[in-house]
PDB file of C-alpha atoms in Angstrom:
ATOM      1  CA  MET A   1       0.000   0.000   0.000  1.00  0.00           C
ATOM      2  CA  ASN A   2       1.472   3.358  -0.905  1.00  0.00           C
ATOM      3  CA  THR A   3       2.108   6.060   1.688  1.00  0.00           C
ATOM      4  CA  PRO A   4       0.102   8.918   0.064  1.00  0.00           C
ATOM      5  CA  ARG A   5      -2.999   6.720  -0.029  1.00  0.00           C
ATOM      6  CA  ILE A   6      -2.545   5.788   3.646  1.00  0.00           C
ATOM      7  CA  ALA A   7      -2.085   9.465   4.534  1.00  0.00           C
ATOM      8  CA  ARG A   8      -5.267  10.406   2.624  1.00  0.00           C
ATOM      9  CA  LEU A   9      -7.220   7.632   4.320  1.00  0.00           C
ATOM     10  CA  LEU A  10      -5.902   8.631   7.742  1.00  0.00           C
ATOM     11  CA  PHE A  11      -6.946  12.218   7.059  1.00  0.00           C
ATOM     12  CA  PHE A  12     -10.343  10.948   5.873  1.00  0.00           C
ATOM     13  CA  VAL A  13     -10.866   8.913   9.061  1.00  0.00           C
ATOM     14  CA  LEU A  14      -9.699  11.650  11.428  1.00  0.00           C
ATOM     15  CA  ALA A  15     -11.422  14.525   9.661  1.00  0.00           C
ATOM     16  CA  ALA A  16     -14.785  12.858   9.078  1.00  0.00           C
ATOM     17  CA  PRO A  17     -16.355  13.798  12.444  1.00  0.00           C
ATOM     18  CA  LEU A  18     -15.137  17.364  12.000  1.00  0.00           C
ATOM     19  CA  VAL A  19     -16.502  17.695   8.485  1.00  0.00           C
ATOM     20  CA  LEU A  20     -20.096  17.305   9.565  1.00  0.00           C
ATOM     21  CA  SER A  21     -20.083  18.560  13.124  1.00  0.00           C
ATOM     22  CA  GLY A  22     -17.896  21.611  12.870  1.00  0.00           C
ATOM     23  CA  CYS A  23     -17.671  22.461   9.221  1.00  0.00           C
ATOM     24  CA  ASP A  24     -17.201  26.118   9.955  1.00  0.00           C
ATOM     25  CA  SER A  25     -13.483  26.063  10.708  1.00  0.00           C
ATOM     26  CA  TRP A  26     -12.685  26.489   6.978  1.00  0.00           C
ATOM     27  CA  SER A  27     -15.303  29.173   6.543  1.00  0.00           C
ATOM     28  CA  ARG A  28     -13.865  31.189   9.431  1.00  0.00           C
ATOM     29  CA  ILE A  29     -10.576  31.264   7.584  1.00  0.00           C
ATOM     30  CA  LYS A  30     -12.432  32.568   4.534  1.00  0.00           C
ATOM     31  CA  GLY A  31     -14.263  35.125   6.674  1.00  0.00           C
ATOM     32  CA  ARG A  32     -17.768  33.679   6.523  1.00  0.00           C
ATOM     33  CA  THR A  33     -19.718  31.270   8.683  1.00  0.00           C
ATOM     34  CA  SER A  34     -20.940  27.943   7.278  1.00  0.00           C
ATOM     35  CA  PRO A  35     -24.330  26.643   8.297  1.00  0.00           C
ATOM     36  CA  PRO A  36     -24.384  23.824  10.837  1.00  0.00           C
ATOM     37  CA  CYS A  37     -24.602  20.271   9.543  1.00  0.00           C
ATOM     38  CA  PRO A  38     -26.632  17.513  11.205  1.00  0.00           C
ATOM     39  CA  PRO A  39     -24.806  15.047  13.460  1.00  0.00           C
ATOM     40  CA  VAL A  40     -23.878  11.823  11.646  1.00  0.00           C
ATOM     41  CA  TYR A  41     -23.200   8.504  13.387  1.00  0.00           C
ATOM     42  CA  ILE A  42     -21.975   5.113  12.209  1.00  0.00           C
ATOM     43  CA  MET A  43     -24.407   2.757  13.941  1.00  0.00           C
ATOM     44  CA  ALA A  44     -22.343   0.410  16.111  1.00  0.00           C
ATOM     45  CA  ASP A  45     -24.591  -2.627  15.538  1.00  0.00           C
ATOM     46  CA  ALA A  46     -24.423  -2.149  11.750  1.00  0.00           C
ATOM     47  CA  ALA A  47     -20.794  -1.007  11.318  1.00  0.00           C
ATOM     48  CA  LYS A  48     -19.539  -4.510  10.472  1.00  0.00           C
ATOM     49  CA  ILE A  49     -20.787  -7.350   8.323  1.00  0.00           C
ATOM     50  CA  ILE A  50     -19.921 -10.987   7.745  1.00  0.00           C
ATOM     51  CA  LYS A  51     -21.761 -12.434   4.738  1.00  0.00           C
ATOM     52  CA  TYR A  52     -21.906 -16.230   4.680  1.00  0.00           C
ATOM     53  CA  ARG A  53     -22.759 -18.405   1.711  1.00  0.00           C
ATOM     54  CA  PRO A  54     -26.318 -19.764   1.780  1.00  0.00           C
ATOM     55  CA  GLY A  55     -26.764 -22.748   4.056  1.00  0.00           C
ATOM     56  CA  SER A  56     -26.190 -23.501   7.696  1.00  0.00           C
ATOM     57  CA  GLY A  57     -22.372 -23.388   7.722  1.00  0.00           C
ATOM     58  CA  ARG A  58     -20.913 -20.566   9.773  1.00  0.00           C
ATOM     59  CA  ASP A  59     -17.178 -21.176   9.948  1.00  0.00           C
ATOM     60  CA  LEU A  60     -14.309 -19.412   8.172  1.00  0.00           C
ATOM     61  CA  THR A  61     -14.685 -21.468   4.998  1.00  0.00           C
ATOM     62  CA  ASP A  62     -18.317 -20.255   4.638  1.00  0.00           C
ATOM     63  CA  VAL A  63     -17.473 -16.520   4.561  1.00  0.00           C
ATOM     64  CA  GLU A  64     -18.165 -14.739   1.266  1.00  0.00           C
ATOM     65  CA  MET A  65     -17.292 -11.256   2.502  1.00  0.00           C
ATOM     66  CA  GLU A  66     -16.377  -9.334   5.630  1.00  0.00           C
ATOM     67  CA  GLY A  67     -16.636  -5.581   5.842  1.00  0.00           C
ATOM     68  CA  GLU A  68     -16.541  -2.530   8.050  1.00  0.00           C
ATOM     69  CA  VAL A  69     -17.750   1.037   7.582  1.00  0.00           C
ATOM     70  CA  ILE A  70     -14.526   2.879   8.398  1.00  0.00           C
ATOM     71  CA  ALA A  71     -15.292   6.505   7.589  1.00  0.00           C
ATOM     72  CA  PHE A  72     -17.572   9.075   6.046  1.00  0.00           C
ATOM     73  CA  LYS A  73     -17.314  12.612   4.809  1.00  0.00           C
ATOM     74  CA  GLY A  74     -19.993  15.065   3.960  1.00  0.00           C
ATOM     75  CA  ASP A  75     -21.271  18.551   3.447  1.00  0.00           C
ATOM     76  CA  CYS A  76     -24.518  20.460   3.720  1.00  0.00           C
ATOM     77  CA  VAL A  77     -26.068  23.468   2.008  1.00  0.00           C
ATOM     78  CA  TYR A  78     -29.297  25.347   2.611  1.00  0.00           C
ATOM     79  CA  ASP A  79     -31.850  27.129   0.475  1.00  0.00           C
ATOM     80  CA  ASP A  80     -35.383  28.405   1.111  1.00  0.00           C
ATOM     81  CA  LYS A  81     -36.764  24.819   0.962  1.00  0.00           C
ATOM     82  CA  GLY A  82     -34.462  23.375   3.619  1.00  0.00           C
ATOM     83  CA  GLY A  83     -31.079  21.696   3.740  1.00  0.00           C
ATOM     84  CA  GLU A  84     -29.346  19.214   1.476  1.00  0.00           C
ATOM     85  CA  VAL A  85     -26.837  16.831   3.034  1.00  0.00           C
ATOM     86  CA  SER A  86     -24.309  14.960   0.886  1.00  0.00           C
ATOM     87  CA  LEU A  87     -22.424  11.974   2.279  1.00  0.00           C
ATOM     88  CA  GLN A  88     -19.787   9.582   1.026  1.00  0.00           C
ATOM     89  CA  LEU A  89     -18.945   6.393   2.924  1.00  0.00           C
ATOM     90  CA  GLY A  90     -15.642   4.520   3.073  1.00  0.00           C
ATOM     91  CA  PHE A  91     -15.436   0.751   3.585  1.00  0.00           C
ATOM     92  CA  GLU A  92     -12.778  -1.838   4.292  1.00  0.00           C
ATOM     93  CA  LEU A  93     -13.743  -5.148   2.678  1.00  0.00           C
ATOM     94  CA  ARG A  94     -12.308  -8.649   2.635  1.00  0.00           C
ATOM     95  CA  ARG A  95     -13.249 -11.287   0.104  1.00  0.00           C
ATOM     96  CA  GLY A  96     -13.789 -14.611   1.845  1.00  0.00           C
ATOM     97  CA  PRO A  97     -12.971 -18.156   0.705  1.00  0.00           C
ATOM     98  CA  ALA A  98     -16.634 -18.886  -0.143  1.00  0.00           C
ATOM     99  CA  ALA A  99     -16.958 -15.957  -2.583  1.00  0.00           C
ATOM    100  CA  LYS A 100     -17.874 -17.264  -6.036  1.00  0.00           C
ATOM    101  CA  GLY A 101     -16.354 -14.433  -8.034  1.00  0.00           C
ATOM    102  CA  ARG A 102     -14.179 -11.332  -7.800  1.00  0.00           C
ATOM    103  CA  THR A 103     -17.189  -8.941  -7.746  1.00  0.00           C
ATOM    104  CA  LEU A 104     -19.368  -8.648  -4.645  1.00  0.00           C
ATOM    105  CA  ASP A 105     -22.272  -6.343  -3.827  1.00  0.00           C
ATOM    106  CA  VAL A 106     -22.082  -4.055  -0.804  1.00  0.00           C
ATOM    107  CA  THR A 107     -25.380  -2.769   0.622  1.00  0.00           C
ATOM    108  CA  TYR A 108     -25.623   0.002   3.198  1.00  0.00           C
ATOM    109  CA  PHE A 109     -28.177   2.472   4.535  1.00  0.00           C
ATOM    110  CA  VAL A 110     -28.427   6.143   5.395  1.00  0.00           C
ATOM    111  CA  ALA A 111     -31.322   6.900   7.777  1.00  0.00           C
ATOM    112  CA  VAL A 112     -32.902   9.916   9.458  1.00  0.00           C
ATOM    113  CA  PRO A 113     -34.948   8.459  12.370  1.00  0.00           C
ATOM    114  CA  LYS A 114     -36.869  11.717  12.877  1.00  0.00           C
ATOM    115  CA  PHE A 115     -38.791  10.944   9.654  1.00  0.00           C
ATOM    116  CA  TYR A 116     -39.653   7.344  10.625  1.00  0.00           C
ATOM    117  CA  PRO A 117     -41.979   5.624   9.572  1.00  0.00           C
ATOM    118  CA  ALA A 118     -42.073   7.546   6.269  1.00  0.00           C
ATOM    119  CA  PRO A 119     -40.438   5.586   3.411  1.00  0.00           C
ATOM    120  CA  GLY A 120     -37.983   8.431   2.805  1.00  0.00           C
ATOM    121  CA  ALA A 121     -36.582   8.085   6.327  1.00  0.00           C
ATOM    122  CA  LYS A 122     -34.108   5.459   5.124  1.00  0.00           C
ATOM    123  CA  GLY A 123     -32.252   5.038   1.869  1.00  0.00           C
ATOM    124  CA  VAL A 124     -30.661   1.700   0.987  1.00  0.00           C
ATOM    125  CA  PHE A 125     -27.792   1.727  -1.510  1.00  0.00           C
ATOM    126  CA  THR A 126     -25.992  -1.158  -3.236  1.00  0.00           C
ATOM    127  CA  PHE A 127     -22.802  -0.928  -5.253  1.00  0.00           C
ATOM    128  CA  PRO A 128     -20.558  -3.604  -6.786  1.00  0.00           C
ATOM    129  CA  VAL A 129     -16.955  -3.997  -5.673  1.00  0.00           C
ATOM    130  CA  THR A 130     -14.500  -5.862  -7.862  1.00  0.00           C
ATOM    131  CA  PHE A 131     -11.434  -7.258  -6.138  1.00  0.00           C
ATOM    132  CA  PRO A 132      -8.358  -7.182  -8.386  1.00  0.00           C
ATOM    133  CA  ASP A 133      -6.660 -10.527  -9.061  1.00  0.00           C
ATOM    134  CA  THR A 134      -4.522 -11.668  -6.106  1.00  0.00           C
ATOM    135  CA  VAL A 135      -6.095  -9.006  -3.826  1.00  0.00           C
ATOM    136  CA  ASP A 136      -8.626 -10.091  -1.210  1.00  0.00           C
ATOM    137  CA  ARG A 137      -8.656  -6.986   1.017  1.00  0.00           C
ATOM    138  CA  ILE A 138      -9.450  -3.472  -0.236  1.00  0.00           C
ATOM    139  CA  ARG A 139     -10.673  -0.078   0.890  1.00  0.00           C
ATOM    140  CA  VAL A 140     -13.326   1.587  -1.247  1.00  0.00           C
ATOM    141  CA  THR A 141     -15.479   4.699  -1.209  1.00  0.00           C
ATOM    142  CA  ASP A 142     -18.943   4.690  -2.728  1.00  0.00           C
ATOM    143  CA  ASP A 143     -20.400   7.508  -4.802  1.00  0.00           C
ATOM    144  CA  GLU A 144     -21.856  10.465  -2.957  1.00  0.00           C
ATOM    145  CA  VAL A 145     -25.471  10.209  -1.782  1.00  0.00           C
ATOM    146  CA  SER A 146     -27.623  13.270  -1.105  1.00  0.00           C
ATOM    147  CA  MET A 147     -30.750  13.803   0.947  1.00  0.00           C
ATOM    148  CA  ARG A 148     -32.996  16.792   1.480  1.00  0.00           C
ATOM    149  CA  LEU A 149     -34.057  17.764   4.996  1.00  0.00           C
ATOM    150  CA  PRO A 150     -37.073  20.101   5.105  1.00  0.00           C
ATOM    151  CA  VAL A 151     -35.568  22.293   7.826  1.00  0.00           C
ATOM    152  CA  ARG A 152     -36.313  25.988   7.467  1.00  0.00           C
ATOM    153  CA  ASP A 153     -34.483  27.029  10.644  1.00  0.00           C
ATOM    154  CA  LYS A 154     -30.792  26.079  10.336  1.00  0.00           C
ATOM    155  CA  GLU A 155     -30.465  26.102  14.112  1.00  0.00           C
ATOM    156  CA  LEU A 156     -32.780  23.068  14.356  1.00  0.00           C
ATOM    157  CA  ILE A 157     -30.583  20.875  12.169  1.00  0.00           C
ATOM    158  CA  ASP A 158     -29.161  19.095  15.254  1.00  0.00           C
ATOM    159  CA  ASN A 159     -32.596  17.490  15.700  1.00  0.00           C
ATOM    160  CA  TYR A 160     -32.080  15.561  12.450  1.00  0.00           C
ATOM    161  CA  GLU A 161     -29.498  12.916  13.337  1.00  0.00           C
ATOM    162  CA  ILE A 162     -28.270  10.724  10.483  1.00  0.00           C
ATOM    163  CA  TYR A 163     -27.262   7.086  10.987  1.00  0.00           C
ATOM    164  CA  LEU A 164     -25.120   4.973   8.640  1.00  0.00           C
ATOM    165  CA  GLY A 165     -24.350   1.270   8.470  1.00  0.00           C
ATOM    166  CA  PHE A 166     -24.552  -1.954   6.509  1.00  0.00           C
ATOM    167  CA  GLN A 167     -28.026  -3.159   5.579  1.00  0.00           C
ATOM    168  CA  LEU A 168     -28.094  -6.362   7.632  1.00  0.00           C
ATOM    169  CA  THR A 169     -30.435  -9.297   7.949  1.00  0.00           C
ATOM    170  CA  PRO A 170     -31.886  -9.898  11.439  1.00  0.00           C
ATOM    171  CA  GLU A 171     -29.420 -12.820  11.835  1.00  0.00           C
ATOM    172  CA  GLU A 172     -26.416 -10.613  10.899  1.00  0.00           C
ATOM    173  CA  MET A 173     -27.575  -7.903  13.311  1.00  0.00           C
ATOM    174  CA  GLU A 174     -27.912 -10.431  16.123  1.00  0.00           C
ATOM    175  CA  ASP A 175     -24.426 -11.824  15.367  1.00  0.00           C
ATOM    176  CA  ASN A 176     -22.979  -8.291  15.600  1.00  0.00           C
ATOM    177  CA  ARG A 177     -24.715  -7.680  18.930  1.00  0.00           C
ATOM    178  CA  ARG A 178     -23.585 -11.047  20.293  1.00  0.00           C
ATOM    179  CA  ASN A 179     -19.940 -10.517  19.177  1.00  0.00           C
ATOM    180  CA  LYS A 180     -19.847  -7.029  20.693  1.00  0.00           C
ATOM    181  CA  ARG A 181     -20.174  -8.289  24.259  1.00  0.00           C
TER     182      ARG A 181
END
């Protein structure tokens, strides 16, 4: 792995909480104040995934893919209709011995619980990841996703928390909770 890429990733991981919670440090340098962005959290129970091949086997030889949400970055802008939040998630993925090919699908969610149970409260996104030959562990970033929050008063944006994580089955969620203890 080359050093500039590691340095960029390290910056990405360390700067991500600052990007969305205190995005006005850059604007102060420029002499203007940025609007506040909503708080964003990687949901602990959905931050990791182990995908097994179909069937009852659950040992190392049955793993198709393992993954972790390792970072996010984002931005927000406002107009007279509310705020628009853009996010980009970073993942570390490992191709398991049970994977049938070099391309695997990664599915994750971005949710705003304040809007639950409306269908727009949660977006589910899937993107393909192709592992190069002889490489079974990679870090990838998905395309940017955007969502509109109908918030007229920018000061209320903290009430609109955003949660991120893998879209898990009930069994995968229970495994994560059990392994966390």
